[in-house]
CSV table of C-alpha atoms in Angstrom, one decimal:
chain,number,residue,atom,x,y,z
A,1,UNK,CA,0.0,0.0,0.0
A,2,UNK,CA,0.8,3.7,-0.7
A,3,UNK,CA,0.0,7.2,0.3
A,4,UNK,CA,-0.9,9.7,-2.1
A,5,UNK,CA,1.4,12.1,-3.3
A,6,UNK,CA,0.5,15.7,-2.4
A,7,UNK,CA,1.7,19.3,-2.4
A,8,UNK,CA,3.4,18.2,1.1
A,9,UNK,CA,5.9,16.5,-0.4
A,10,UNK,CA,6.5,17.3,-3.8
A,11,UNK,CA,10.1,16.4,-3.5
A,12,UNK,CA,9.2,12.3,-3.7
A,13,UNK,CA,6.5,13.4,-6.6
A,14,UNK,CA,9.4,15.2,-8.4
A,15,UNK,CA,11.8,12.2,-8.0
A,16,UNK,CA,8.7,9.8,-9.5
A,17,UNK,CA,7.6,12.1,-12.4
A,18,UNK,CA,10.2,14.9,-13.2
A,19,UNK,CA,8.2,16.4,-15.4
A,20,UNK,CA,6.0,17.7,-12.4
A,21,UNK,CA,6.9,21.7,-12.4
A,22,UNK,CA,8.0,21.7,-8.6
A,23,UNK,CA,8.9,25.7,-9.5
A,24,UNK,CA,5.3,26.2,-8.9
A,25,UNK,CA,4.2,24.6,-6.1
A,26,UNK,CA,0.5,26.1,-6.4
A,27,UNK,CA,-0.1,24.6,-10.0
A,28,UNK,CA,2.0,20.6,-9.0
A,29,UNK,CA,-0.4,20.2,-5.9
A,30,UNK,CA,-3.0,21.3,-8.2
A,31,UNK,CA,-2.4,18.5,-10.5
A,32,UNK,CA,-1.9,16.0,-7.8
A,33,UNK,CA,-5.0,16.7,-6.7
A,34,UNK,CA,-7.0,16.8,-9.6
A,35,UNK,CA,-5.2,13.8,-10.7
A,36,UNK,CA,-6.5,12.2,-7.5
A,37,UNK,CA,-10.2,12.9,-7.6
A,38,UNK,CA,-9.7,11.6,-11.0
A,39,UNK,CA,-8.6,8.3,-9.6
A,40,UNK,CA,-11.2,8.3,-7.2
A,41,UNK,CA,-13.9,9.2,-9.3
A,42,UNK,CA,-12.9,6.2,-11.4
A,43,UNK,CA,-12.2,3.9,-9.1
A,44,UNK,CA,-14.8,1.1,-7.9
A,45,UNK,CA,-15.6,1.1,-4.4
A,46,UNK,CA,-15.7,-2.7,-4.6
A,47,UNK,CA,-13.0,-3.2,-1.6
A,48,UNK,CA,-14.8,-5.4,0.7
A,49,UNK,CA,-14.1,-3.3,4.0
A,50,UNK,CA,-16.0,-0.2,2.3
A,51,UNK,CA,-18.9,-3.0,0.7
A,52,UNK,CA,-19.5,-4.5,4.4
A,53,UNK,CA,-19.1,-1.2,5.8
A,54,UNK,CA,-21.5,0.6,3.8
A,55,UNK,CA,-24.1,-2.2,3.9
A,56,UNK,CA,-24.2,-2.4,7.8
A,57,UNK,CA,-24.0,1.5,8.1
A,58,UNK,CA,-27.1,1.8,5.7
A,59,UNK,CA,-28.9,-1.3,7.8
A,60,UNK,CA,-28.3,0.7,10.6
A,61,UNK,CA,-25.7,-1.0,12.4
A,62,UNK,CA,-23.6,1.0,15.2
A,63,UNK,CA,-19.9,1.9,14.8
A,64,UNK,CA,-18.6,0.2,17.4
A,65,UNK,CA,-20.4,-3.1,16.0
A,66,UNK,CA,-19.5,-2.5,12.2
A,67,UNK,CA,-15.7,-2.5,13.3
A,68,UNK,CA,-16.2,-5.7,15.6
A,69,UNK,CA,-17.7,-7.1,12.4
A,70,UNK,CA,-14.6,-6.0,10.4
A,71,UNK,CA,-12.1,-7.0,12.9
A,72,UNK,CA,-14.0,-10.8,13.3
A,73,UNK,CA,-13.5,-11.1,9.1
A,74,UNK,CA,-10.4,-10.2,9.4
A,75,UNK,CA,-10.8,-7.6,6.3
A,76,UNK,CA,-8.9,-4.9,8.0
A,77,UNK,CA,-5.7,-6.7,7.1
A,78,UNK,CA,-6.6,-7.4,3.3
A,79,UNK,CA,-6.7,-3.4,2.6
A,80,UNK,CA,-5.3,-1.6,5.1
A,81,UNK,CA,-4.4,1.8,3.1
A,82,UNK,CA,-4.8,3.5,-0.5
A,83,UNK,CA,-3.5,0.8,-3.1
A,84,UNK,CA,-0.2,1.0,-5.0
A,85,UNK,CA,-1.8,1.1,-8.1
A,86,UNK,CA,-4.2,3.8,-7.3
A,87,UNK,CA,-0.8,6.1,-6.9
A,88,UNK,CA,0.9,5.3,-9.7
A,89,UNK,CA,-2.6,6.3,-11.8
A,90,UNK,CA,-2.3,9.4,-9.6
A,91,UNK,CA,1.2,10.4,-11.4
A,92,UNK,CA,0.4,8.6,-14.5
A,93,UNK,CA,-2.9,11.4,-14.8
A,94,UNK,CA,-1.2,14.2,-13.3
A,95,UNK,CA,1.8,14.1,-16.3
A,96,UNK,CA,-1.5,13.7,-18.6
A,97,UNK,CA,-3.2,16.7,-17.6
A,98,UNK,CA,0.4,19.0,-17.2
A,99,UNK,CA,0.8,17.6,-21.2
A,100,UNK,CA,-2.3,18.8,-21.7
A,101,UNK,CA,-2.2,21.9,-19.9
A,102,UNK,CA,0.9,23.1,-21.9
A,103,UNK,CA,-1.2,23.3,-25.1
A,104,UNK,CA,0.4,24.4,-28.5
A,105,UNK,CA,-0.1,26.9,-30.8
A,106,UNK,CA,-2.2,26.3,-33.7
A,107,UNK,CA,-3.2,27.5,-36.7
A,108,UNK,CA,-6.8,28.9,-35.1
A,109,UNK,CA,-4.4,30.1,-32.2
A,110,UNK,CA,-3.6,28.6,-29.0
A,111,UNK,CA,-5.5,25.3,-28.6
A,112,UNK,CA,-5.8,23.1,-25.6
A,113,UNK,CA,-6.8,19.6,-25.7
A,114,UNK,CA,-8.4,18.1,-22.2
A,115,UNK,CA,-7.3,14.8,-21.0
A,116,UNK,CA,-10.5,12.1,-19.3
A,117,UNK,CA,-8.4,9.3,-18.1
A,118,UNK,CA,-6.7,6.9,-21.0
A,119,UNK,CA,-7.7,4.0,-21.6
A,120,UNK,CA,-4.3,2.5,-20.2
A,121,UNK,CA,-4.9,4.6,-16.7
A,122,UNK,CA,-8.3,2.6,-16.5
A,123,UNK,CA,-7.1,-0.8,-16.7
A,124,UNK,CA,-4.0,0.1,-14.1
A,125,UNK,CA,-7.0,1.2,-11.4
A,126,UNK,CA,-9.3,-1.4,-12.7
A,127,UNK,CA,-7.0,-4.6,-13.8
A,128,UNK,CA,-8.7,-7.3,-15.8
A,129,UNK,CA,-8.8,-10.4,-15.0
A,130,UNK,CA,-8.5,-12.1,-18.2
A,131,UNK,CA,-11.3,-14.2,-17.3
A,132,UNK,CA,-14.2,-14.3,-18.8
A,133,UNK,CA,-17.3,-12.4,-17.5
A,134,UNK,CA,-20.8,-14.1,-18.5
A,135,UNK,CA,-23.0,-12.1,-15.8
């Protein structure tokens, strides 16, 4: 597991994607953070912790029960912080968006061309399987 990179420590997201322009500190923690929500947005909340969470909290269930419920499947251990993959999408969308951001010169002027999360970024927050899905 991995922490997002922020505007706290931009050093570490410099050393990951040098690209980043550290010079401005207001506009790289701006594109972490977009890039983030980005992930987030994207990403399925199909981790079982937030599933049996969510399903007791909306049943009604207390706090205190819901974590002895989490503790007694032992879920806490399978997902215990943001995962690895979800990072690397982070820095993968934030060099995407400063790309786009740059924009170029065009023969209508100066153009600028926004970037959704690729296809490639999808699959790293979402892996396949390679198995076959007939539901």
């Amino acid at each position: 597991m991995a922490d997002w990179f922020s505007d706290a420590d931009l050093e570490d997201a410099h050393d990951a994607f040098p690209e980043l322009p550290i010079e401005n500190e207001t506009l790289a923690g701006m594109l972490l953070d977009v890039a983030r929500e980005q992930v987030l947005a994207f990403a399925a909340d199909d981790e079982p912790v937030v599933q049996v969470t969510d399903l007791l909290h909306n049943l009604g269930v207390e706090d205190a029960t819901i974590a002895q419920v989490i503790t007694l499947l032992d879920l806490e251990a399978s997902s215990p912080g943001v995962p690895t993959r979800y990072v690397y999408a982070q820095l993968m969308q934030a060099k995407n968006l400063w790309l786009a951001g740059k924009g170029e010169d065009g023969p209508e002027g100066f153009t600028f061309s926004p970037r959704p999360l690729s296809k490639d970024i999808q699959r790293v927050i979402r892996p396949t399987s390679g198995v076959a899905d007939v539901f």
